[in-house]
């Protein structure tokens, strides 16, 4: 299911110290479901370097990203979320997306970015741990949920150890893998061999 604009383009934020393992399930399987994945960085064409040392050249600059051109914005965690305000513009863009009714999925450190932006004050959410978000000074502590991943309307959040649960919630919001999401989750989260046949049946 694409956003009402009809686009199936999913935008993946990329920045220095991006945590490589957190969004791979979501992006790879969305691409297999027919979505186009485009990377969005601080500056178009200027490489960023992940925690693993992998260089990524963004397709698009953050300033040029418009919610109406996107089905979803994915914000991976990064060490830079805990080092200052350099990535604050990505959280501000998330606000623009949510205001426009376009979903946002944030994992690990990106949830702290959203907390600082005030986007978790009124939405159910999760993260690495309650104290991690509490350190941001945000006002949404009573809405913290101790779960692998949480979807509240257009916002999806997860902690750093739950890339599979994170992807499942992303698929659910976009209507991907209808009827097969449970099998997909059991295969990749639980290593259930029976789920392989269900997923590929």
PDB file of N, CA and C in Angstrom, residues 17 33 37 42 69 117 152-153 171 175:
ATOM      1  N   UNK A  17      28.280   7.238  11.193  1.00  0.00           N
ATOM      2  CA  UNK A  17      28.109   6.343  12.347  1.00  0.00           C
ATOM      3  C   UNK A  17      26.786   5.583  12.318  1.00  0.00           C
ATOM      4  N   UNK A  33       9.409  -6.381  -2.185  1.00  0.00           N
ATOM      5  CA  UNK A  33       7.958  -6.224  -2.296  1.00  0.00           C
ATOM      6  C   UNK A  33       7.568  -5.153  -3.318  1.00  0.00           C
ATOM      7  N   UNK A  37      14.005   1.989  -2.823  1.00  0.00           N
ATOM      8  CA  UNK A  37      14.689   2.536  -1.649  1.00  0.00           C
ATOM      9  C   UNK A  37      15.656   3.616  -2.117  1.00  0.00           C
ATOM     10  N   UNK A  42      22.818  14.217   4.702  1.00  0.00           N
ATOM     11  CA  UNK A  42      22.916  15.651   4.983  1.00  0.00           C
ATOM     12  C   UNK A  42      23.148  16.467   3.708  1.00  0.00           C
ATOM     13  N   UNK A  69       6.563  13.025  -1.611  1.00  0.00           N
ATOM     14  CA  UNK A  69       7.303  12.176  -2.550  1.00  0.00           C
ATOM     15  C   UNK A  69       7.688  10.829  -1.935  1.00  0.00           C
ATOM     16  N   UNK A 117      12.944  16.072  19.738  1.00  0.00           N
ATOM     17  CA  UNK A 117      12.081  16.879  18.869  1.00  0.00           C
ATOM     18  C   UNK A 117      10.657  16.975  19.420  1.00  0.00           C
ATOM     19  N   UNK A 152       2.467   3.255  16.572  1.00  0.00           N
ATOM     20  CA  UNK A 152       1.377   4.126  17.006  1.00  0.00           C
ATOM     21  C   UNK A 152       0.999   4.996  15.817  1.00  0.00           C
ATOM     22  N   UNK A 153      -0.024   4.575  15.112  1.00  0.00           N
ATOM     23  CA  UNK A 153      -0.426   5.313  13.913  1.00  0.00           C
ATOM     24  C   UNK A 153       0.678   5.291  12.869  1.00  0.00           C
ATOM     25  N   UNK A 171       6.457  -3.338   7.612  1.00  0.00           N
ATOM     26  CA  UNK A 171       5.658  -4.056   6.605  1.00  0.00           C
ATOM     27  C   UNK A 171       4.166  -3.876   6.882  1.00  0.00           C
ATOM     28  N   UNK A 175       1.466  -2.285   4.418  1.00  0.00           N
ATOM     29  CA  UNK A 175       0.638  -3.315   3.795  1.00  0.00           C
ATOM     30  C   UNK A 175       1.436  -4.338   3.006  1.00  0.00           C
TER      31      UNK A 175
END
